[in-house]
GROMACS .gro file of C-alpha atoms in nm:
model
  101
    1MET     CA    1   1.484   2.267  -2.280
    2MET     CA    2   1.300   2.105  -2.582
    3LEU     CA    3   1.237   1.823  -2.760
    4TYR     CA    4   1.383   1.724  -3.099
    5ALA     CA    5   1.351   1.428  -3.351
    6ILE     CA    6   1.640   1.282  -3.500
    7ILE     CA    7   1.556   1.123  -3.812
    8CYS     CA    8   1.830   0.910  -3.965
    9GLU     CA    9   1.848   0.724  -4.299
   10ASP     CA   10   2.097   0.461  -4.361
   11VAL     CA   11   2.298   0.406  -4.662
   12PRO     CA   12   2.249   0.059  -4.847
   13GLU     CA   13   2.383  -0.267  -4.718
   14SER     CA   14   2.450  -0.050  -4.375
   15LEU     CA   15   2.439  -0.367  -4.142
   16PRO     CA   16   2.806  -0.448  -4.107
   17LYS     CA   17   2.895  -0.082  -4.052
   18ARG     CA   18   2.622  -0.078  -3.802
   19GLN     CA   19   2.718  -0.373  -3.609
   20GLN     CA   20   3.091  -0.224  -3.593
   21ALA     CA   21   2.971   0.118  -3.478
   22ARG     CA   22   2.691  -0.038  -3.248
   23PRO     CA   23   2.856  -0.007  -2.915
   24ALA     CA   24   2.965   0.346  -2.927
   25HIS     CA   25   2.652   0.446  -3.076
   26LEU     CA   26   2.432   0.319  -2.755
   27ALA     CA   27   2.685   0.435  -2.519
   28ARG     CA   28   2.605   0.807  -2.639
   29LEU     CA   29   2.233   0.700  -2.616
   30GLN     CA   30   2.249   0.544  -2.246
   31ILE     CA   31   2.428   0.881  -2.147
   32LEU     CA   32   2.093   1.090  -2.252
   33GLN     CA   33   1.892   0.843  -2.089
   34ASP     CA   34   2.080   0.849  -1.763
   35ALA     CA   35   2.049   1.235  -1.769
   36GLY     CA   36   1.657   1.219  -1.805
   37ARG     CA   37   1.672   1.343  -2.174
   38LEU     CA   38   1.580   1.058  -2.381
   39VAL     CA   39   1.220   0.990  -2.507
   40LEU     CA   40   1.295   0.721  -2.731
   41ALA     CA   41   1.530   0.581  -2.978
   42GLY     CA   42   1.566   0.301  -3.227
   43PRO     CA   43   1.590   0.142  -3.550
   44HIS     CA   44   1.361   0.120  -3.841
   45PRO     CA   45   1.392  -0.247  -3.963
   46ALA     CA   46   1.418  -0.285  -4.333
   47ILE     CA   47   1.138  -0.552  -4.342
   48ASP     CA   48   0.803  -0.602  -4.139
   49CYS     CA   49   0.977  -0.813  -3.860
   50GLU     CA   50   1.108  -0.739  -3.497
   51ASN     CA   51   1.430  -0.907  -3.587
   52PRO     CA   52   1.535  -0.846  -3.990
   53ALA     CA   53   1.843  -1.047  -3.917
   54GLU     CA   54   2.015  -0.998  -4.264
   55ALA     CA   55   1.781  -0.736  -4.413
   56GLY     CA   56   1.906  -0.497  -4.171
   57PHE     CA   57   1.777  -0.140  -4.134
   58THR     CA   58   1.688   0.130  -4.324
   59GLY     CA   59   1.752   0.411  -4.044
   60SER     CA   60   1.677   0.515  -3.706
   61LEU     CA   61   1.490   0.760  -3.495
   62ILE     CA   62   1.619   0.945  -3.155
   63VAL     CA   63   1.365   1.165  -2.972
   64ALA     CA   64   1.544   1.355  -2.701
   65GLN     CA   65   1.597   1.678  -2.498
   66PHE     CA   66   1.847   1.948  -2.650
   67GLU     CA   67   1.881   2.305  -2.524
   68SER     CA   68   1.857   2.421  -2.869
   69ILE     CA   69   1.829   2.293  -3.234
   70ASP     CA   70   2.181   2.380  -3.277
   71HIS     CA   71   2.299   2.156  -2.984
   72ALA     CA   72   2.045   1.901  -3.112
   73LYS     CA   73   2.258   1.905  -3.438
   74GLU     CA   74   2.573   1.916  -3.294
   75TRP     CA   75   2.490   1.613  -3.092
   76ALA     CA   76   2.331   1.430  -3.399
   77ASN     CA   77   2.636   1.517  -3.590
   78ALA     CA   78   2.867   1.356  -3.381
   79ASP     CA   79   2.722   1.008  -3.391
   80PRO     CA   80   2.913   0.753  -3.415
   81TYR     CA   81   2.696   0.577  -3.685
   82LEU     CA   82   2.737   0.897  -3.902
   83ASP     CA   83   3.114   0.899  -3.836
   84SER     CA   84   3.158   0.522  -3.980
   85GLY     CA   85   2.918   0.591  -4.290
   86VAL     CA   86   2.587   0.407  -4.142
   87TYR     CA   87   2.391   0.724  -4.216
   88ALA     CA   88   2.343   0.886  -4.568
   89HIS     CA   89   2.127   1.151  -4.389
   90VAL     CA   90   2.022   1.311  -4.077
   91THR     CA   91   1.743   1.551  -4.040
   92VAL     CA   92   1.695   1.723  -3.689
   93LYS     CA   93   1.383   1.871  -3.637
   94PRO     CA   94   1.179   2.021  -3.349
   95PHE     CA   95   0.951   1.784  -3.163
   96LYS     CA   96   0.644   1.848  -2.964
   97GLN     CA   97   0.516   1.542  -2.735
   98ILE     CA   98   0.135   1.544  -2.707
   99PHE     CA   99   0.078   1.154  -2.607
  100PRO     CA  100   0.159   0.999  -2.390
  101SER     CA  101   0.105   1.305  -2.171
   0.00000   0.00000   0.00000
């Protein structure tokens, strides 16, 4: 297994769509975490603030372990945020973690 970075860019004004699809999105991430395969996951706030409120988010980053890039892409393409129109674009790249070791 190898790590992959899933880099997601939101459509403009994505916050209402994010709020609606969030429970299903988090449930999938919880499965990865429970399996010990999730390194990190979270959104990119649209402003320089921990809680951007109505400003919303511009995308997300997920770093997780998958058997191959094809499996990582398959998982990313089934994300509820993609299905509900939150993400405009998703990139999946191999990732090599150096720190923390």
